[in-house]
Amino acid sequence: MAEVKRKRNESFEALFRRFQDKIRQSGKILQAKKIRFHAPLLNKNRRRKSAIEKSRRTNLREYLIKVGKLKEEKPTFRR
C-alpha cells in the first residue's frame, strides 16, 4: 500500500491528490481491475461434471415444456 505523510501546512486535498498519484503510479488500481472478474481454471473433472449437469438441466427443461408442465418462454431481445 502506498504511504503518504502530510507535509507541513498541506491541505487535505493536496495530500489526497498526492496519495492518488502514488497509487496510480504503482499500478495497484489497474491490477485490481484486471483480476476483478478472473475465474480460476477448473480441472477436467469439474468441467466435465458441470457440462453433464448443464445437459441434464436442459434435457429436463425441454421434457417439461414438451409435456406441458412448463410454459415455453418467448425469447426476449433486450439491450
PDB file of N, CA and C in Angstrom:
ATOM      1  N   MET A   1       0.851  -1.178   0.000  1.00  0.00           N
ATOM      2  CA  MET A   1       0.000   0.000   0.000  1.00  0.00           C
ATOM      3  C   MET A   1       0.893   1.236   0.000  1.00  0.00           C
ATOM      4  N   ALA A   2       0.462   2.220  -0.727  1.00  0.00           N
ATOM      5  CA  ALA A   2       1.226   3.466  -0.797  1.00  0.00           C
ATOM      6  C   ALA A   2       1.043   4.245   0.497  1.00  0.00           C
ATOM      7  N   GLU A   3       2.138   4.807   0.958  1.00  0.00           N
ATOM      8  CA  GLU A   3       2.076   5.577   2.201  1.00  0.00           C
ATOM      9  C   GLU A   3       2.517   7.005   1.915  1.00  0.00           C
ATOM     10  N   VAL A   4       1.689   7.947   2.332  1.00  0.00           N
ATOM     11  CA  VAL A   4       1.973   9.363   2.123  1.00  0.00           C
ATOM     12  C   VAL A   4       1.796  10.064   3.453  1.00  0.00           C
ATOM     13  N   LYS A   5       2.803  10.830   3.853  1.00  0.00           N
ATOM     14  CA  LYS A   5       2.702  11.583   5.108  1.00  0.00           C
ATOM     15  C   LYS A   5       2.403  13.037   4.801  1.00  0.00           C
ATOM     16  N   ARG A   6       1.619  13.625   5.649  1.00  0.00           N
ATOM     17  CA  ARG A   6       1.193  15.008   5.449  1.00  0.00           C
ATOM     18  C   ARG A   6       2.369  15.957   5.682  1.00  0.00           C
ATOM     19  N   LYS A   7       2.566  16.844   4.724  1.00  0.00           N
ATOM     20  CA  LYS A   7       3.625  17.843   4.854  1.00  0.00           C
ATOM     21  C   LYS A   7       3.101  19.012   5.682  1.00  0.00           C
ATOM     22  N   ARG A   8       4.017  19.803   6.135  1.00  0.00           N
ATOM     23  CA  ARG A   8       3.639  20.952   6.963  1.00  0.00           C
ATOM     24  C   ARG A   8       2.809  21.944   6.136  1.00  0.00           C
ATOM     25  N   ASN A   9       1.694  22.393   6.711  1.00  0.00           N
ATOM     26  CA  ASN A   9       0.776  23.346   6.078  1.00  0.00           C
ATOM     27  C   ASN A   9       0.201  22.824   4.757  1.00  0.00           C
ATOM     28  N   GLU A  10       0.057  21.523   4.645  1.00  0.00           N
ATOM     29  CA  GLU A  10      -0.512  20.943   3.425  1.00  0.00           C
ATOM     30  C   GLU A  10      -1.994  20.675   3.643  1.00  0.00           C
ATOM     31  N   SER A  11      -2.806  21.050   2.687  1.00  0.00           N
ATOM     32  CA  SER A  11      -4.249  20.825   2.817  1.00  0.00           C
ATOM     33  C   SER A  11      -4.556  19.345   2.589  1.00  0.00           C
ATOM     34  N   PHE A  12      -5.737  18.960   3.036  1.00  0.00           N
ATOM     35  CA  PHE A  12      -6.151  17.570   2.867  1.00  0.00           C
ATOM     36  C   PHE A  12      -6.276  17.227   1.385  1.00  0.00           C
ATOM     37  N   GLU A  13      -6.781  18.168   0.585  1.00  0.00           N
ATOM     38  CA  GLU A  13      -6.957  17.920  -0.844  1.00  0.00           C
ATOM     39  C   GLU A  13      -5.616  17.640  -1.522  1.00  0.00           C
ATOM     40  N   ALA A  14      -4.594  18.413  -1.153  1.00  0.00           N
ATOM     41  CA  ALA A  14      -3.268  18.203  -1.737  1.00  0.00           C
ATOM     42  C   ALA A  14      -2.698  16.853  -1.301  1.00  0.00           C
ATOM     43  N   LEU A  15      -2.892  16.512  -0.038  1.00  0.00           N
ATOM     44  CA  LEU A  15      -2.427  15.221   0.471  1.00  0.00           C
ATOM     45  C   LEU A  15      -3.124  14.081  -0.262  1.00  0.00           C
ATOM     46  N   PHE A  16      -4.427  14.221  -0.406  1.00  0.00           N
ATOM     47  CA  PHE A  16      -5.209  13.174  -1.070  1.00  0.00           C
ATOM     48  C   PHE A  16      -4.801  13.048  -2.535  1.00  0.00           C
ATOM     49  N   ARG A  17      -4.539  14.161  -3.207  1.00  0.00           N
ATOM     50  CA  ARG A  17      -4.104  14.141  -4.604  1.00  0.00           C
ATOM     51  C   ARG A  17      -2.752  13.436  -4.730  1.00  0.00           C
ATOM     52  N   ARG A  18      -1.831  13.715  -3.808  1.00  0.00           N
ATOM     53  CA  ARG A  18      -0.530  13.033  -3.832  1.00  0.00           C
ATOM     54  C   ARG A  18      -0.699  11.533  -3.611  1.00  0.00           C
ATOM     55  N   PHE A  19      -1.604  11.180  -2.705  1.00  0.00           N
ATOM     56  CA  PHE A  19      -1.867   9.767  -2.443  1.00  0.00           C
ATOM     57  C   PHE A  19      -2.414   9.083  -3.697  1.00  0.00           C
ATOM     58  N   GLN A  20      -3.375   9.718  -4.351  1.00  0.00           N
ATOM     59  CA  GLN A  20      -3.954   9.145  -5.566  1.00  0.00           C
ATOM     60  C   GLN A  20      -2.901   8.989  -6.657  1.00  0.00           C
ATOM     61  N   ASP A  21      -2.034   9.976  -6.804  1.00  0.00           N
ATOM     62  CA  ASP A  21      -0.973   9.894  -7.804  1.00  0.00           C
ATOM     63  C   ASP A  21      -0.039   8.728  -7.513  1.00  0.00           C
ATOM     64  N   LYS A  22       0.296   8.552  -6.244  1.00  0.00           N
ATOM     65  CA  LYS A  22       1.194   7.464  -5.858  1.00  0.00           C
ATOM     66  C   LYS A  22       0.549   6.099  -6.150  1.00  0.00           C
ATOM     67  N   ILE A  23      -0.730   5.982  -5.841  1.00  0.00           N
ATOM     68  CA  ILE A  23      -1.457   4.731  -6.115  1.00  0.00           C
ATOM     69  C   ILE A  23      -1.505   4.477  -7.621  1.00  0.00           C
ATOM     70  N   ARG A  24      -1.804   5.516  -8.391  1.00  0.00           N
ATOM     71  CA  ARG A  24      -1.899   5.387  -9.846  1.00  0.00           C
ATOM     72  C   ARG A  24      -0.556   4.958 -10.431  1.00  0.00           C
ATOM     73  N   GLN A  25       0.532   5.529  -9.941  1.00  0.00           N
ATOM     74  CA  GLN A  25       1.858   5.200 -10.453  1.00  0.00           C
ATOM     75  C   GLN A  25       2.285   3.787 -10.070  1.00  0.00           C
ATOM     76  N   SER A  26       1.804   3.304  -8.929  1.00  0.00           N
ATOM     77  CA  SER A  26       2.200   1.962  -8.500  1.00  0.00           C
ATOM     78  C   SER A  26       1.520   0.878  -9.329  1.00  0.00           C
ATOM     79  N   GLY A  27       0.389   1.201  -9.975  1.00  0.00           N
ATOM     80  CA  GLY A  27      -0.296   0.229 -10.819  1.00  0.00           C
ATOM     81  C   GLY A  27      -1.221  -0.694 -10.060  1.00  0.00           C
ATOM     82  N   LYS A  28      -1.465  -0.433  -8.791  1.00  0.00           N
ATOM     83  CA  LYS A  28      -2.320  -1.308  -7.983  1.00  0.00           C
ATOM     84  C   LYS A  28      -3.769  -1.280  -8.473  1.00  0.00           C
ATOM     85  N   ILE A  29      -4.244  -0.115  -8.875  1.00  0.00           N
ATOM     86  CA  ILE A  29      -5.633   0.011  -9.328  1.00  0.00           C
ATOM     87  C   ILE A  29      -5.836  -0.789 -10.612  1.00  0.00           C
ATOM     88  N   LEU A  30      -4.913  -0.638 -11.569  1.00  0.00           N
ATOM     89  CA  LEU A  30      -5.036  -1.378 -12.824  1.00  0.00           C
ATOM     90  C   LEU A  30      -4.994  -2.876 -12.582  1.00  0.00           C
ATOM     91  N   GLN A  31      -4.110  -3.319 -11.709  1.00  0.00           N
ATOM     92  CA  GLN A  31      -4.002  -4.742 -11.401  1.00  0.00           C
ATOM     93  C   GLN A  31      -5.289  -5.256 -10.787  1.00  0.00           C
ATOM     94  N   ALA A  32      -5.872  -4.500  -9.872  1.00  0.00           N
ATOM     95  CA  ALA A  32      -7.121  -4.911  -9.227  1.00  0.00           C
ATOM     96  C   ALA A  32      -8.251  -4.983 -10.243  1.00  0.00           C
ATOM     97  N   LYS A  33      -8.294  -4.035 -11.172  1.00  0.00           N
ATOM     98  CA  LYS A  33      -9.350  -4.046 -12.189  1.00  0.00           C
ATOM     99  C   LYS A  33      -9.180  -5.215 -13.151  1.00  0.00           C
ATOM    100  N   LYS A  34      -7.932  -5.574 -13.447  1.00  0.00           N
ATOM    101  CA  LYS A  34      -7.689  -6.674 -14.379  1.00  0.00           C
ATOM    102  C   LYS A  34      -8.155  -8.009 -13.811  1.00  0.00           C
ATOM    103  N   ILE A  35      -7.923  -8.230 -12.516  1.00  0.00           N
ATOM    104  CA  ILE A  35      -8.238  -9.535 -11.938  1.00  0.00           C
ATOM    105  C   ILE A  35      -9.593  -9.560 -11.247  1.00  0.00           C
ATOM    106  N   ARG A  36     -10.380  -8.505 -11.410  1.00  0.00           N
ATOM    107  CA  ARG A  36     -11.643  -8.386 -10.693  1.00  0.00           C
ATOM    108  C   ARG A  36     -12.584  -9.554 -10.990  1.00  0.00           C
ATOM    109  N   PHE A  37     -12.736  -9.917 -12.256  1.00  0.00           N
ATOM    110  CA  PHE A  37     -13.680 -10.959 -12.629  1.00  0.00           C
ATOM    111  C   PHE A  37     -12.970 -12.223 -13.093  1.00  0.00           C
ATOM    112  N   HIS A  38     -11.715 -12.365 -12.766  1.00  0.00           N
ATOM    113  CA  HIS A  38     -10.952 -13.532 -13.191  1.00  0.00           C
ATOM    114  C   HIS A  38     -11.405 -14.760 -12.417  1.00  0.00           C
ATOM    115  N   ALA A  39     -11.765 -15.790 -13.131  1.00  0.00           N
ATOM    116  CA  ALA A  39     -12.144 -17.053 -12.504  1.00  0.00           C
ATOM    117  C   ALA A  39     -11.017 -18.051 -12.747  1.00  0.00           C
ATOM    118  N   PRO A  40     -10.623 -18.772 -11.723  1.00  0.00           N
ATOM    119  CA  PRO A  40      -9.546 -19.738 -11.916  1.00  0.00           C
ATOM    120  C   PRO A  40      -9.985 -20.866 -12.847  1.00  0.00           C
ATOM    121  N   LEU A  41      -9.034 -21.428 -13.570  1.00  0.00           N
ATOM    122  CA  LEU A  41      -9.352 -22.521 -14.475  1.00  0.00           C
ATOM    123  C   LEU A  41      -9.779 -23.745 -13.677  1.00  0.00           C
ATOM    124  N   LEU A  42     -10.843 -24.386 -14.148  1.00  0.00           N
ATOM    125  CA  LEU A  42     -11.329 -25.582 -13.471  1.00  0.00           C
ATOM    126  C   LEU A  42     -10.609 -26.798 -14.036  1.00  0.00           C
ATOM    127  N   ASN A  43     -10.486 -27.817 -13.192  1.00  0.00           N
ATOM    128  CA  ASN A  43      -9.829 -29.014 -13.684  1.00  0.00           C
ATOM    129  C   ASN A  43     -10.783 -29.790 -14.598  1.00  0.00           C
ATOM    130  N   LYS A  44     -10.260 -30.804 -15.247  1.00  0.00           N
ATOM    131  CA  LYS A  44     -11.001 -31.519 -16.284  1.00  0.00           C
ATOM    132  C   LYS A  44     -12.259 -32.186 -15.726  1.00  0.00           C
ATOM    133  N   ASN A  45     -12.149 -32.806 -14.559  1.00  0.00           N
ATOM    134  CA  ASN A  45     -13.308 -33.494 -13.990  1.00  0.00           C
ATOM    135  C   ASN A  45     -14.419 -32.520 -13.632  1.00  0.00           C
ATOM    136  N   ARG A  46     -14.064 -31.395 -13.064  1.00  0.00           N
ATOM    137  CA  ARG A  46     -15.087 -30.412 -12.690  1.00  0.00           C
ATOM    138  C   ARG A  46     -15.774 -29.840 -13.931  1.00  0.00           C
ATOM    139  N   ARG A  47     -14.997 -29.575 -14.989  1.00  0.00           N
ATOM    140  CA  ARG A  47     -15.606 -29.091 -16.243  1.00  0.00           C
ATOM    141  C   ARG A  47     -16.561 -30.130 -16.807  1.00  0.00           C
ATOM    142  N   ARG A  48     -16.150 -31.395 -16.766  1.00  0.00           N
ATOM    143  CA  ARG A  48     -16.987 -32.476 -17.286  1.00  0.00           C
ATOM    144  C   ARG A  48     -18.274 -32.588 -16.477  1.00  0.00           C
ATOM    145  N   LYS A  49     -18.163 -32.528 -15.140  1.00  0.00           N
ATOM    146  CA  LYS A  49     -19.353 -32.628 -14.294  1.00  0.00           C
ATOM    147  C   LYS A  49     -20.311 -31.471 -14.539  1.00  0.00           C
ATOM    148  N   SER A  50     -19.771 -30.261 -14.690  1.00  0.00           N
ATOM    149  CA  SER A  50     -20.651 -29.119 -14.919  1.00  0.00           C
ATOM    150  C   SER A  50     -21.317 -29.212 -16.293  1.00  0.00           C
ATOM    151  N   ALA A  51     -20.613 -29.743 -17.292  1.00  0.00           N
ATOM    152  CA  ALA A  51     -21.211 -29.915 -18.617  1.00  0.00           C
ATOM    153  C   ALA A  51     -22.327 -30.952 -18.566  1.00  0.00           C
ATOM    154  N   ILE A  52     -22.109 -32.025 -17.819  1.00  0.00           N
ATOM    155  CA  ILE A  52     -23.136 -33.062 -17.679  1.00  0.00           C
ATOM    156  C   ILE A  52     -24.353 -32.506 -16.960  1.00  0.00           C
ATOM    157  N   GLU A  53     -24.129 -31.738 -15.905  1.00  0.00           N
ATOM    158  CA  GLU A  53     -25.232 -31.144 -15.142  1.00  0.00           C
ATOM    159  C   GLU A  53     -26.015 -30.157 -16.003  1.00  0.00           C
ATOM    160  N   LYS A  54     -25.325 -29.368 -16.791  1.00  0.00           N
ATOM    161  CA  LYS A  54     -25.998 -28.411 -17.673  1.00  0.00           C
ATOM    162  C   LYS A  54     -26.839 -29.149 -18.709  1.00  0.00           C
ATOM    163  N   SER A  55     -26.291 -30.207 -19.264  1.00  0.00           N
ATOM    164  CA  SER A  55     -27.023 -31.002 -20.243  1.00  0.00           C
ATOM    165  C   SER A  55     -28.261 -31.631 -19.610  1.00  0.00           C
ATOM    166  N   ARG A  56     -28.112 -32.124 -18.373  1.00  0.00           N
ATOM    167  CA  ARG A  56     -29.244 -32.742 -17.678  1.00  0.00           C
ATOM    168  C   ARG A  56     -30.356 -31.724 -17.437  1.00  0.00           C
ATOM    169  N   ARG A  57     -29.980 -30.525 -16.991  1.00  0.00           N
ATOM    170  CA  ARG A  57     -30.986 -29.481 -16.754  1.00  0.00           C
ATOM    171  C   ARG A  57     -31.691 -29.080 -18.042  1.00  0.00           C
ATOM    172  N   THR A  58     -30.924 -28.972 -19.139  1.00  0.00           N
ATOM    173  CA  THR A  58     -31.509 -28.604 -20.427  1.00  0.00           C
ATOM    174  C   THR A  58     -32.502 -29.663 -20.885  1.00  0.00           C
ATOM    175  N   ASN A  59     -32.104 -30.925 -20.773  1.00  0.00           N
ATOM    176  CA  ASN A  59     -32.992 -32.015 -21.181  1.00  0.00           C
ATOM    177  C   ASN A  59     -34.253 -32.048 -20.331  1.00  0.00           C
ATOM    178  N   LEU A  60     -34.121 -31.843 -19.022  1.00  0.00           N
ATOM    179  CA  LEU A  60     -35.279 -31.835 -18.136  1.00  0.00           C
ATOM    180  C   LEU A  60     -36.213 -30.692 -18.496  1.00  0.00           C
ATOM    181  N   ARG A  61     -35.664 -29.539 -18.760  1.00  0.00           N
ATOM    182  CA  ARG A  61     -36.480 -28.372 -19.136  1.00  0.00           C
ATOM    183  C   ARG A  61     -37.229 -28.624 -20.441  1.00  0.00           C
ATOM    184  N   GLU A  62     -36.528 -29.164 -21.435  1.00  0.00           N
ATOM    185  CA  GLU A  62     -37.177 -29.470 -22.711  1.00  0.00           C
ATOM    186  C   GLU A  62     -38.299 -30.489 -22.524  1.00  0.00           C
ATOM    187  N   TYR A  63     -38.072 -31.489 -21.685  1.00  0.00           N
ATOM    188  CA  TYR A  63     -39.095 -32.504 -21.423  1.00  0.00           C
ATOM    189  C   TYR A  63     -40.319 -31.880 -20.755  1.00  0.00           C
ATOM    190  N   LEU A  64     -40.101 -31.036 -19.744  1.00  0.00           N
ATOM    191  CA  LEU A  64     -41.219 -30.406 -19.047  1.00  0.00           C
ATOM    192  C   LEU A  64     -42.012 -29.488 -19.979  1.00  0.00           C
ATOM    193  N   ILE A  65     -41.345 -28.807 -20.880  1.00  0.00           N
ATOM    194  CA  ILE A  65     -42.049 -27.978 -21.860  1.00  0.00           C
ATOM    195  C   ILE A  65     -42.857 -28.863 -22.801  1.00  0.00           C
ATOM    196  N   LYS A  66     -42.284 -29.990 -23.194  1.00  0.00           N
ATOM    197  CA  LYS A  66     -42.934 -30.894 -24.138  1.00  0.00           C
ATOM    198  C   LYS A  66     -44.204 -31.500 -23.557  1.00  0.00           C
ATOM    199  N   VAL A  67     -44.174 -31.878 -22.260  1.00  0.00           N
ATOM    200  CA  VAL A  67     -45.354 -32.497 -21.649  1.00  0.00           C
ATOM    201  C   VAL A  67     -46.335 -31.460 -21.124  1.00  0.00           C
ATOM    202  N   GLY A  68     -45.988 -30.186 -21.187  1.00  0.00           N
ATOM    203  CA  GLY A  68     -46.913 -29.128 -20.822  1.00  0.00           C
ATOM    204  C   GLY A  68     -46.870 -28.712 -19.367  1.00  0.00           C
ATOM    205  N   LYS A  69     -45.891 -29.143 -18.617  1.00  0.00           N
ATOM    206  CA  LYS A  69     -45.800 -28.761 -17.207  1.00  0.00           C
ATOM    207  C   LYS A  69     -45.059 -27.442 -17.017  1.00  0.00           C
ATOM    208  N   LEU A  70     -44.455 -26.967 -18.082  1.00  0.00           N
ATOM    209  CA  LEU A  70     -43.694 -25.725 -18.011  1.00  0.00           C
ATOM    210  C   LEU A  70     -44.012 -24.917 -19.260  1.00  0.00           C
ATOM    211  N   LYS A  71     -44.295 -23.634 -19.066  1.00  0.00           N
ATOM    212  CA  LYS A  71     -44.612 -22.793 -20.218  1.00  0.00           C
ATOM    213  C   LYS A  71     -43.344 -22.490 -20.999  1.00  0.00           C
ATOM    214  N   GLU A  72     -43.510 -22.474 -22.309  1.00  0.00           N
ATOM    215  CA  GLU A  72     -42.374 -22.143 -23.154  1.00  0.00           C
ATOM    216  C   GLU A  72     -42.204 -20.632 -23.166  1.00  0.00           C
ATOM    217  N   GLU A  73     -41.023 -20.184 -22.828  1.00  0.00           N
ATOM    218  CA  GLU A  73     -40.759 -18.754 -22.776  1.00  0.00           C
ATOM    219  C   GLU A  73     -40.361 -18.248 -24.151  1.00  0.00           C
ATOM    220  N   LYS A  74     -40.941 -17.108 -24.501  1.00  0.00           N
ATOM    221  CA  LYS A  74     -40.549 -16.480 -25.756  1.00  0.00           C
ATOM    222  C   LYS A  74     -39.227 -15.757 -25.511  1.00  0.00           C
ATOM    223  N   PRO A  75     -38.328 -15.815 -26.466  1.00  0.00           N
ATOM    224  CA  PRO A  75     -37.054 -15.106 -26.261  1.00  0.00           C
ATOM    225  C   PRO A  75     -37.276 -13.598 -26.243  1.00  0.00           C
ATOM    226  N   THR A  76     -36.675 -12.952 -25.277  1.00  0.00           N
ATOM    227  CA  THR A  76     -36.769 -11.500 -25.194  1.00  0.00           C
ATOM    228  C   THR A  76     -35.456 -10.912 -25.674  1.00  0.00           C
ATOM    229  N   PHE A  77     -35.568  -9.943 -26.524  1.00  0.00           N
ATOM    230  CA  PHE A  77     -34.380  -9.307 -27.070  1.00  0.00           C
ATOM    231  C   PHE A  77     -34.196  -7.978 -26.369  1.00  0.00           C
ATOM    232  N   ARG A  78     -33.261  -7.950 -25.460  1.00  0.00           N
ATOM    233  CA  ARG A  78     -33.001  -6.742 -24.688  1.00  0.00           C
ATOM    234  C   ARG A  78     -31.651  -6.181 -25.051  1.00  0.00           C
ATOM    235  N   ARG A  79     -31.537  -4.922 -24.806  1.00  0.00           N
ATOM    236  CA  ARG A  79     -30.243  -4.261 -24.991  1.00  0.00           C
ATOM    237  C   ARG A  79     -29.897  -3.516 -23.768  1.00  0.00           C
TER     238      ARG A  79
END
